Amino acid sequence: MSDTPEPTRDFIRDIVASDLEAGHTEQVVTRFPPEPNGYLHIGHAKSICLNFGIATEFKGRCHLRFDDTNPVKEEQEFIDSIQHDVHWLGFDWGEHLNYASDYFEQLYEWAEHLIRTGKAYIDDTAPDAMRAQRGTLTEPGQNSPDRYRSIEENLDLFRRMRAGEFPNGARVLRAKIDMTSGNMNLRDPVLYRILHATHPRTGDKWCIYPTYDFAHGQSDAIEHVTHSICTLEFEDHRPLYDWLIENLPVPSRPRQYEFARLNISYTVLSKRILTRLVSEKHVSGWDDPRMPTLAGIRRRGVPAAAIREFVRRIGVARAYSTVDVAQLDAAIREVLNPSAPRRMAVLRPLKLIIENYPAGQTETLQAINHPDDPSAGTRPITFGREIYIEQDDFMEDPPKKFFRLAPGREVRLRYGFFVTCNEIVRGPSGEIVALRCTYDPATKGGNAPDGRKVQATLHWVAAADAVAAEVRLYEQLFNRPDPGADGDVMADLNPSSMEVLRNCLLEPALASAPEGEAVQFERLGYFCRDRDCTPTRPVFIRTVGLRDTAKAQIEGNAQLRANADVLKRSARKAETRPG
RNA sequence: UGGGGCGUCGCCAAGUGGUAAGGCAACGGAUUUUGAUUCCGUCAUGCGGAGGUUCGAAUCCUCCCGCCCCAGCCA
């Protein structure tokens, strides 16, 4: 995994590079600042790759800082999972694991500083009234009656807030900026609020907590962060970020830069909605393989390198965009293709009885482990009179572009022999239960001495030693590219996002596959063994399917035939219509 | 209708006055014991629209259109 792809250029890296060149920055310091109120998702991966990537490329450092300023939403479980996920993605913060809560004392002192310089005040206005006073997007706000409280009274009140003398919501500390500003964030924003809540790290030490705006920039300054990179929705906060930095005796001067957050088609990346999916049990948990969380993606069998590659490909810009989920699949295949060992597994078995093969006899064939990598070696597989192929690989009445098995047709069994289908065995209601075939012993290994060709090679397993397994196939969690665009996101949930196949058959080598490690089921896709395995029954998850151009061709062909039928029918009608 | 942003191929995205990179998707073709992979090729006289400046404009100016964010004591 040492092949480092070309680092991409983007407007933020350009800014960093020119700051370094101009000497504005000595050593670049970035930070990834999640609030520990949920699991990380692939949108965070974009930010992580950006912040840690820049630090590495420019020989700086990147901190992991928990923005834990709201104890009512934050939990230790999330603090732990976030660290795990960042490491898994392949990044390391070294010594620089920080928490905004580490700075509560310093932040408090700076709040007093603002009071002492007349730039902040305690406001007793009730929340509803404050909202009314703030004005609207088009009308200016009104000054609070408390705006002109004396410095002494403000200081006294603030200290008593800290001492716990007042209930939640009784008063707040506000910055004294401009109630008429067109930027709502500058209309005397709240800096501290009373929250009698236990904090996952500071416990009950505090009952007043700084808001995001009062904590973030100052934390950056404390850590000497040079480039504070966040998403576009914080753009309006930048003037406030700068105002605080300029009005406080902070030890450094960080700058905020914003980029467009990631959106992916057929996917939801809102923490609020992901939390609902989990709590309302639409998925099995934060690590359900359909979830866009790093935990879910990991369980699905996607390697971290694929996420990094995906992020590298999509770039960083300020334009609002939605990346096609196919782009993610492509990155996953690109990473998995060269590394995943090949195996054979039949998901929907159809029995083949090879009539000219002696009953009770088997033989061993050699299958290669990777077509592009001879050093991956080979493995033995068993062949016998009864084998299983994929139901999809047989059609009684095949359309023109269907190359696989059909009555009277000869195909190759991969690493095995040529077989020809002679007869369909039917069950009581006429369903196909097996196919009677003959094989050509001269084609052992897969080639005919007489040089004749077949149009298809099928994967298969031998009845003699196949292992029964469950395989889970996942589709997009949502059935439209823009879930929620019409209102209720949950209404766009794809009811068939998970298909569980319980009668799958694996070649024996798969039974011992390590959990979570990708293997390619030949002709089907990349899969990995899931932790839901029992001692007697392996469970595999499909990470992503192989590109399937056959499907389009066969379906396209079927569509063409349907169209042709319609044309023929209307032509016939026209002919029979009385002149 | 206040403030702040954004509009370049179906989807991302370079380009910042010198005549439209690249990736994904799609479509051809070659090789193939995975209809996979790999390889070759096609795919924006055009940069939201209209004017203007210029020898020359996606890039500069003007007007217009569309979309996103902001009225939490969330982040």
XYZ file of C-alpha atoms (C1' of nucleotides) in Angstrom:
654
model
C 0.000 0.000 0.000
C 3.016 2.228 -0.393
C 2.153 3.493 -3.856
C 1.299 7.103 -3.184
C -0.755 8.484 -6.028
C 0.052 11.894 -7.439
C -1.099 14.481 -4.932
C -3.792 16.554 -6.536
C -3.765 20.318 -6.710
C -6.652 22.346 -5.463
C -7.274 25.903 -4.384
C -6.505 25.176 -0.736
C -3.202 23.460 -1.483
C -2.404 26.424 -3.720
C -3.026 28.813 -0.823
C -0.870 26.721 1.515
C 1.900 26.508 -1.042
C 1.946 30.248 -1.625
C 1.772 31.020 2.116
C 4.794 28.802 2.600
C 6.593 30.354 -0.314
C 5.837 33.899 0.785
C 6.957 33.106 4.306
C 3.536 33.819 5.826
C 3.642 30.297 7.173
C 6.657 28.540 8.616
C 5.148 25.181 9.274
C 1.684 24.309 8.128
C -0.648 23.121 10.874
C -4.125 21.818 10.099
C -6.697 20.057 12.170
C -9.619 17.700 11.774
C -12.228 18.889 14.292
C -15.193 16.518 14.610
C -17.898 16.894 17.211
C -18.177 13.499 18.933
C -21.915 13.208 18.423
C -22.011 10.430 15.835
C -19.935 8.184 13.640
C -17.685 9.501 10.915
C -18.934 9.156 7.343
C -17.380 9.416 3.931
C -17.979 13.167 3.907
C -15.663 13.392 6.893
C -13.181 11.264 4.961
C -12.916 14.089 2.438
C -12.038 16.508 5.228
C -9.668 14.043 6.893
C -7.804 13.346 3.655
C -7.609 17.069 2.967
C -6.328 18.098 6.384
C -3.972 15.192 6.997
C -2.996 15.069 3.339
C -1.942 18.715 3.303
C 0.013 18.279 6.526
C 1.928 15.350 5.049
C 2.518 16.869 1.636
C 3.815 20.132 3.077
C 5.737 18.548 5.940
C 3.531 20.057 8.594
C 1.271 18.434 11.107
C -2.403 17.766 11.565
C -4.210 17.578 14.866
C -7.230 15.572 15.776
C -9.362 17.879 17.877
C -12.698 16.981 19.320
C -15.044 19.932 19.201
C -16.735 18.871 22.404
C -18.498 22.049 23.428
C -22.017 20.653 23.715
C -22.180 17.940 26.392
C -25.830 17.152 25.771
C -25.015 15.606 22.387
C -21.601 14.085 22.875
C -20.568 10.632 24.009
C -17.410 8.692 24.729
C -18.536 5.991 22.286
C -18.199 8.515 19.482
C -14.847 9.800 20.702
C -13.554 6.230 20.536
C -15.054 5.364 17.173
C -13.761 8.553 15.571
C -10.189 7.827 16.625
C -10.518 4.289 15.357
C -11.910 5.435 12.020
C -9.260 8.084 11.414
C -6.536 5.539 12.095
C -8.237 3.010 9.862
C -8.355 5.568 7.053
C -4.591 5.649 7.343
C -3.839 8.861 9.222
C -2.080 9.593 12.463
C -2.190 12.679 14.660
C 0.788 11.593 16.740
C 0.927 13.579 19.966
C -1.707 15.967 18.810
C -4.901 14.553 20.197
C -6.777 17.558 21.540
C -10.150 18.525 22.875
C -11.812 21.908 22.864
C -12.673 21.042 26.440
C -8.942 21.112 27.247
C -9.189 24.850 26.667
C -12.287 25.618 28.726
C -10.309 27.497 31.379
C -8.438 29.586 28.835
C -11.627 30.217 26.891
C -13.301 31.356 30.078
C -10.500 33.817 30.771
C -10.795 35.192 27.275
C -14.516 35.623 27.771
C -13.776 37.758 30.822
C -11.280 39.670 28.736
C -14.004 40.488 26.257
C -16.247 41.643 29.101
C -13.480 43.791 30.540
C -12.864 45.437 27.198
C -16.563 46.142 26.835
C -17.012 43.749 23.932
C -19.281 41.221 25.562
C -22.216 41.344 27.887
C -24.562 39.154 29.857
C -28.035 39.059 28.389
C -31.066 37.949 30.384
C -33.403 38.005 27.413
C -35.407 34.802 27.089
C -34.717 32.709 23.981
C -38.001 33.575 22.259
C -37.550 37.257 22.874
C -33.962 37.083 21.699
C -35.059 35.499 18.473
C -37.558 38.292 17.947
C -34.929 40.914 18.687
C -32.501 39.387 16.231
C -34.610 40.624 13.327
C -34.975 38.689 10.092
C -32.926 38.128 6.978
C -34.223 41.403 5.586
C -34.814 43.461 8.731
C -32.147 44.569 11.205
C -32.229 43.400 14.798
C -32.873 45.444 17.946
C -30.365 45.966 20.711
C -31.073 44.043 23.867
C -31.906 46.170 26.923
C -29.007 44.410 28.654
C -26.509 45.508 26.061
C -25.326 48.447 28.160
C -24.821 46.699 31.457
C -21.726 47.811 33.309
C -18.539 45.856 32.999
C -18.638 45.150 36.738
C -22.146 43.764 36.610
C -21.319 41.673 33.544
C -18.259 40.245 35.241
C -20.205 39.472 38.398
C -23.029 37.832 36.510
C -20.653 35.791 34.346
C -18.802 34.517 37.402
C -22.075 33.572 39.010
C -23.112 31.806 35.824
C -19.969 29.749 36.118
C -20.643 29.169 39.805
C -23.919 27.553 38.914
C -26.248 30.126 40.418
C -28.611 30.153 37.449
C -30.696 27.533 35.675
C -30.279 26.514 32.051
C -31.272 29.264 29.659
C -31.459 31.989 32.286
C -28.803 34.144 30.662
C -26.034 34.038 28.099
C -22.829 35.833 27.311
C -23.037 37.698 24.032
C -20.484 39.483 21.898
C -21.257 43.148 21.378
C -20.924 43.550 17.628
C -23.719 44.849 15.424
C -27.408 44.036 15.641
C -27.993 45.590 12.233
C -25.413 43.540 10.351
C -26.542 41.828 7.191
C -24.609 38.839 8.475
C -26.774 37.228 11.131
C -23.696 35.824 12.855
C -22.576 39.309 13.758
C -25.856 40.254 15.469
C -24.400 39.887 18.976
C -23.796 36.130 18.793
C -24.064 34.004 21.926
C -20.636 33.054 23.282
C -21.541 31.097 26.412
C -24.674 29.363 27.562
C -25.695 27.707 30.799
C -25.895 23.931 30.486
C -26.168 21.884 33.635
C -25.052 18.697 31.953
C -22.330 16.147 32.495
C -19.572 16.405 29.927
C -17.920 13.157 28.754
C -14.518 14.585 29.646
C -14.912 17.404 32.149
C -17.769 15.774 34.010
C -19.619 18.288 36.177
C -16.787 20.764 36.437
C -18.562 23.225 34.181
C -22.144 24.354 33.870
C -21.454 27.008 31.254
C -20.130 25.999 27.871
C -18.686 28.031 25.012
C -20.504 27.935 21.689
C -18.855 26.671 18.516
C -18.042 30.214 17.466
C -16.311 31.095 20.710
C -14.402 27.830 20.909
C -13.304 27.033 17.397
C -11.078 29.867 16.274
C -9.490 30.275 19.688
C -8.736 26.553 19.834
C -7.108 26.890 16.430
C -5.053 29.801 17.738
C -4.002 27.899 20.865
C -2.798 25.004 18.733
C -1.100 27.344 16.268
C -3.235 26.010 13.459
C -2.307 27.950 10.343
C -5.019 26.829 7.942
C -8.382 26.103 9.471
C -10.259 24.241 6.786
C -14.004 23.770 7.015
C -17.054 23.460 4.815
C -18.894 26.207 2.971
C -21.731 26.610 5.432
C -19.261 28.176 7.862
C -18.325 30.872 5.426
C -20.688 33.337 7.099
C -18.955 32.618 10.382
C -15.562 33.727 9.131
C -16.095 37.415 9.982
C -16.958 36.368 13.517
C -13.994 33.992 13.622
C -11.765 36.876 12.620
C -13.450 39.337 14.997
C -12.765 37.093 17.961
C -9.181 36.431 16.948
C -8.597 40.152 16.537
C -10.179 41.104 19.841
C -8.514 38.485 21.999
C -4.867 38.122 23.082
C -4.505 34.814 21.266
C -1.057 33.334 20.621
C -1.388 32.933 16.833
C -3.378 34.065 13.835
C -5.139 31.180 12.076
C -7.063 31.672 8.825
C -10.240 29.905 7.874
C -10.810 28.477 4.396
C -13.939 26.782 3.175
C -14.589 24.050 0.622
C -17.741 22.359 -0.667
C -18.882 19.410 1.394
C -19.261 16.036 -0.245
C -22.584 14.860 -1.591
C -23.031 11.461 -3.222
C -25.980 10.365 -5.310
C -28.371 7.825 -3.746
C -26.736 8.590 -0.412
C -27.454 10.702 2.631
C -24.550 12.280 4.491
C -26.463 14.158 7.141
C -25.497 13.130 10.648
C -29.032 13.863 11.779
C -30.529 11.463 9.261
C -27.867 8.816 9.728
C -28.655 8.921 13.426
C -32.337 8.426 12.621
C -31.589 5.483 10.333
C -29.876 3.817 13.251
C -32.310 4.755 16.012
C -35.381 3.919 13.932
C -33.783 0.617 12.955
C -33.893 1.077 9.222
C -30.400 -0.354 9.318
C -28.749 -2.752 11.734
C -26.448 -0.129 13.244
C -23.806 2.498 12.494
C -21.756 -0.190 10.775
C -24.535 -1.634 8.635
C -22.816 -2.272 5.286
C -25.309 0.022 3.568
C -24.349 2.973 5.731
C -22.036 5.664 4.323
C -20.238 5.707 7.659
C -16.607 4.684 7.667
C -17.626 1.844 9.976
C -20.262 0.671 7.486
C -18.000 1.059 4.497
C -15.253 -0.853 6.274
C -17.605 -3.679 7.144
C -18.719 -3.790 3.547
C -15.150 -4.732 2.748
C -14.003 -1.475 1.210
C -10.312 -0.889 1.877
C -9.195 2.473 3.239
C -7.047 2.948 0.140
C -10.189 2.951 -1.981
C -11.694 5.763 0.068
C -8.485 7.729 -0.245
C -8.442 7.125 -3.977
C -12.049 8.204 -4.276
C -11.376 11.401 -2.361
C -8.313 12.080 -4.479
C -10.318 11.689 -7.666
C -13.221 13.940 -6.729
C -11.014 16.893 -5.888
C -11.653 19.875 -3.666
C -13.477 22.965 -4.831
C -16.010 25.542 -3.793
C -18.699 24.532 -6.276
C -21.729 22.700 -4.912
C -21.766 19.249 -6.388
C -23.057 15.721 -6.070
C -20.639 12.978 -6.982
C -22.045 9.967 -8.811
C -21.926 6.944 -6.535
C -20.496 5.035 -9.512
C -17.333 7.030 -8.931
C -16.957 5.391 -5.508
C -17.580 1.926 -6.955
C -14.948 2.561 -9.588
C -12.369 3.542 -6.990
C -13.166 0.428 -4.965
C -12.754 -1.851 -7.985
C -9.539 -0.144 -8.953
C -8.007 -0.893 -5.563
C -9.453 -4.379 -5.199
C -8.794 -5.715 -8.684
C -5.025 -6.116 -8.403
C -5.086 -7.430 -4.853
C -8.153 -9.597 -4.323
C -7.600 -13.344 -4.758
C -10.039 -15.059 -7.121
C -12.384 -17.738 -5.910
C -15.525 -19.449 -7.176
C -18.889 -19.216 -5.510
C -22.356 -19.938 -6.806
C -25.035 -17.693 -5.395
C -28.159 -19.260 -6.929
C -27.211 -22.860 -7.673
C -28.461 -24.897 -10.600
C -27.363 -28.539 -10.642
C -25.498 -29.955 -13.582
C -25.369 -33.755 -13.914
C -22.504 -34.801 -16.093
C -23.794 -38.065 -17.408
C -20.616 -39.347 -18.974
C -18.637 -38.769 -15.757
C -18.487 -41.820 -13.479
C -20.623 -41.612 -10.358
C -18.684 -41.516 -7.112
C -15.508 -40.382 -8.818
C -13.816 -36.986 -8.453
C -10.606 -35.427 -9.646
C -8.506 -32.441 -8.702
C -7.947 -29.460 -10.962
C -5.703 -26.448 -10.484
C -7.250 -22.993 -10.360
C -5.141 -19.858 -10.542
C -5.457 -17.365 -7.733
C -4.945 -14.223 -9.767
C -4.921 -13.904 -13.551
C -2.549 -10.933 -13.559
C -0.235 -12.162 -10.841
C 1.380 -15.581 -11.344
C 3.093 -15.283 -7.972
C -0.324 -15.628 -6.323
C -0.090 -19.280 -7.285
C -2.780 -21.866 -7.759
C -5.090 -23.908 -5.572
C -6.676 -27.313 -6.005
C -10.376 -27.582 -6.748
C -12.546 -30.661 -7.031
C -14.465 -31.762 -10.101
C -17.077 -34.488 -10.171
C -20.251 -35.841 -11.755
C -22.477 -33.289 -10.041
C -21.585 -29.649 -10.046
C -23.467 -26.407 -9.610
C -23.552 -23.376 -11.866
C -25.347 -20.051 -11.538
C -29.025 -20.081 -12.494
C -28.388 -16.892 -14.462
C -25.911 -18.774 -16.600
C -28.541 -20.919 -18.254
C -31.450 -19.946 -20.448
C -33.818 -22.346 -22.077
C -34.636 -19.901 -24.813
C -31.642 -17.570 -24.963
C -31.820 -14.155 -26.590
C -29.324 -13.400 -29.321
C -26.594 -11.862 -27.144
C -26.773 -14.500 -24.436
C -23.526 -16.447 -24.700
C -23.873 -18.757 -21.717
C -25.344 -22.227 -21.416
C -28.476 -23.224 -23.330
C -29.898 -26.481 -24.662
C -27.484 -28.038 -27.107
C -24.819 -25.442 -26.435
C -21.263 -26.055 -25.263
C -19.519 -23.817 -22.728
C -16.404 -23.986 -20.607
C -16.359 -24.591 -16.867
C -13.564 -22.409 -15.608
C -10.332 -24.321 -14.967
C -12.310 -27.462 -15.892
C -13.847 -28.932 -19.018
C -16.145 -28.080 -21.853
C -19.694 -29.227 -21.142
C -22.725 -29.459 -23.388
C -26.302 -29.237 -22.166
C -28.418 -32.113 -23.444
C -31.567 -32.118 -21.417
C -33.541 -30.114 -18.890
C -34.732 -31.938 -15.791
C -38.003 -30.484 -14.517
C -39.773 -30.576 -11.191
C -43.436 -31.292 -10.629
C -44.569 -27.805 -11.613
C -42.358 -27.668 -14.645
C -39.551 -25.667 -13.007
C -36.002 -26.430 -13.994
C -34.267 -28.480 -11.283
C -31.178 -29.699 -13.076
C -29.481 -30.014 -16.432
C -28.193 -33.223 -17.948
C -24.890 -32.605 -19.669
C -21.905 -34.350 -21.118
C -18.339 -33.240 -20.769
C -15.404 -33.619 -23.087
C -12.524 -35.270 -21.172
C -10.095 -34.000 -23.799
C -10.735 -30.396 -22.750
C -9.327 -30.782 -19.259
C -7.902 -27.484 -18.037
C -10.171 -25.572 -20.387
C -8.846 -25.933 -23.907
C -9.965 -28.177 -26.748
C -7.157 -29.999 -28.573
C -9.059 -29.550 -31.815
C -9.066 -25.815 -31.295
C -12.813 -25.364 -31.099
C -13.994 -22.360 -29.130
C -16.843 -21.661 -26.780
C -18.466 -18.339 -26.200
C -18.626 -18.472 -22.444
C -16.717 -19.599 -19.386
C -18.790 -20.315 -16.318
C -17.820 -20.400 -12.687
C -18.984 -23.448 -10.721
C -18.555 -25.504 -7.582
C -18.517 -29.290 -7.127
C -21.386 -30.915 -5.224
C -18.798 -33.181 -3.606
C -17.153 -30.515 -1.473
C -19.019 -27.226 -1.841
C -19.622 -25.328 1.388
C -23.095 -23.955 2.091
C -23.131 -20.264 2.905
C -25.208 -17.153 3.215
C -24.407 -14.225 0.971
C -25.796 -10.730 1.418
C -26.164 -8.484 -1.568
C -26.567 -4.793 -0.930
C -27.987 -2.101 -3.150
C -28.212 1.615 -2.508
C -30.021 2.439 0.722
C -32.127 5.005 -1.120
C -33.903 4.544 -4.385
C -33.450 7.986 -5.850
C -30.312 9.989 -6.539
C -31.487 12.871 -4.371
C -33.073 11.294 -1.292
C -35.385 13.615 0.531
C -35.663 16.120 -2.297
C -39.426 15.737 -2.172
C -39.668 16.034 1.579
C -39.495 12.875 3.637
C -36.127 11.165 3.263
C -37.379 7.983 4.855
C -39.985 7.679 2.106
C -37.108 7.293 -0.338
C -35.616 4.310 1.459
C -35.015 1.449 -0.954
C -37.123 -1.460 0.373
C -34.869 -3.996 -1.334
C -31.500 -2.561 -0.346
C -30.497 -5.887 1.166
C -31.010 -9.283 -0.384
C -30.038 -12.320 1.669
C -29.253 -15.464 -0.281
C -29.270 -18.486 1.997
C -28.493 -21.325 -0.382
C -25.173 -20.288 -1.766
C -22.324 -22.693 -2.378
C -18.668 -21.840 -2.002
C -15.533 -23.580 -3.057
C -13.927 -24.965 0.122
C -11.011 -22.512 0.109
C -13.472 -19.738 0.965
C -14.563 -21.271 4.239
C -11.286 -20.173 5.810
C -11.149 -16.699 4.260
C -10.153 -14.077 6.829
C -12.962 -11.799 7.976
C -13.193 -8.459 6.209
C -10.636 -9.290 3.560
C -11.654 -8.894 -0.026
C -11.896 -11.827 -2.392
C -13.262 -11.784 -5.880
C -16.000 -14.270 -6.605
C -15.183 -14.756 -10.250
C -17.654 -13.154 -12.629
C -19.684 -11.783 -9.716
C -17.843 -9.170 -7.730
C -15.800 -8.500 -4.636
C -16.957 -10.049 -1.397
C -15.709 -10.428 2.130
C -16.500 -12.693 5.006
C -18.691 -10.974 7.567
C -18.495 -11.215 11.327
C -22.019 -12.697 11.361
C -20.544 -16.094 10.459
C -21.367 -19.048 12.655
C -18.977 -21.986 13.071
C -20.983 -23.997 10.600
C -22.117 -21.324 8.179
C -20.021 -18.632 6.577
C -21.665 -15.307 5.748
C -20.281 -13.214 2.919
C -21.066 -9.640 1.990
C -20.846 -8.184 -1.469
C -18.577 -5.158 -1.428
C -19.210 -4.199 -5.039
C -20.119 -6.058 -8.203
C -17.870 -6.402 -11.215
C -18.546 -4.114 -14.150
C -21.243 -5.886 -16.079
C -21.483 -4.988 -19.721
C -23.237 -8.263 -20.485
C -26.288 -7.245 -18.566
C -26.726 -4.100 -20.611
C -26.194 -6.022 -23.833
C -28.570 -8.836 -23.018
C -31.175 -6.468 -21.675
C -30.622 -4.072 -24.526
C -31.066 -7.028 -26.828
C -34.236 -8.091 -25.033
C -35.476 -4.545 -25.341
C -34.682 -4.538 -29.036
C -36.555 -7.805 -29.469
C -39.520 -6.420 -27.571
C -39.500 -3.355 -29.758
C -39.205 -5.510 -32.853
C -42.157 -7.586 -31.681
C -44.226 -4.466 -31.225
C -43.255 -3.290 -34.694
C -44.035 -6.684 -36.204
C -47.364 -6.803 -34.492
C -48.391 -3.368 -35.653
C -47.128 -4.183 -39.133
C -49.262 -7.325 -39.145
C -52.204 -5.317 -37.932
C -51.676 -2.844 -40.733
C -51.580 -5.687 -43.251
C -54.774 -7.296 -42.053
C -56.617 -4.025 -41.769
C -59.218 -3.899 -44.532
C -58.011 -1.658 -47.278
C -36.749 42.083 -1.792
C -30.564 41.753 3.749
C -25.716 39.344 3.824
C -22.500 35.536 1.872
C -21.413 32.023 -2.010
C -21.744 28.977 -6.531
C -22.806 28.064 -12.031
C -16.994 24.651 -17.471
C -19.381 17.572 -21.230
C -24.539 12.930 -18.127
C -21.421 13.264 -12.969
C -16.832 15.295 -10.668
C -12.948 18.760 -12.115
C -8.466 21.692 -14.288
C -8.030 26.384 -16.384
C -7.709 33.030 -13.801
C -6.661 37.256 -21.245
C -3.669 33.557 -26.033
C -7.507 30.013 -28.580
C -11.272 24.048 -23.411
C -6.404 18.967 -18.934
C -7.844 14.637 -16.450
C -11.165 11.089 -13.972
C -16.059 8.546 -13.732
C -19.998 7.177 -17.022
C -21.160 6.055 -22.118
C -19.945 4.196 -26.922
C -16.695 1.647 -30.657
C -12.485 -1.841 -31.411
C -8.141 -5.312 -29.910
C -6.466 -9.052 -26.511
C -8.757 -12.441 -22.819
C -10.177 -19.797 -19.723
C -13.890 -13.792 -15.402
C -19.225 -10.635 -21.050
C -13.806 -8.808 -15.541
C -8.949 -6.787 -16.170
C -5.615 -4.533 -19.739
C -4.932 -1.794 -24.230
C -6.370 1.546 -28.171
C -10.060 5.002 -30.004
C -14.665 8.354 -29.825
C -17.025 11.794 -26.537
C -17.653 20.578 -24.922
C -16.306 25.438 -32.217
C -18.035 25.202 -26.216
C -17.491 27.347 -20.546
C -25.700 29.657 -17.005
C -27.740 33.790 -20.641
C -27.345 38.557 -23.234
C -24.477 42.640 -24.311
C -19.597 45.122 -24.080
C -13.948 45.876 -23.823
C -9.844 43.486 -26.687
C -6.055 41.575 -32.361
C -7.789 37.706 -29.032
C -12.496 36.345 -23.431
C -14.434 30.415 -19.764
C -11.025 34.102 -17.880
C -12.049 41.590 -17.667
C -16.792 44.969 -17.446
C -22.371 45.546 -17.366
C -27.079 43.580 -16.918
C -29.989 39.271 -16.381
C -31.209 33.960 -14.973
C -30.718 29.735 -11.793
C -29.060 27.181 -7.386
C -26.975 26.903 -2.225
C -26.058 28.846 2.933
C -27.500 32.197 7.182
C -32.836 34.405 11.455
C -29.920 27.455 17.482
C -28.500 29.444 24.133
C -26.280 22.973 17.410
C -21.690 22.190 15.087
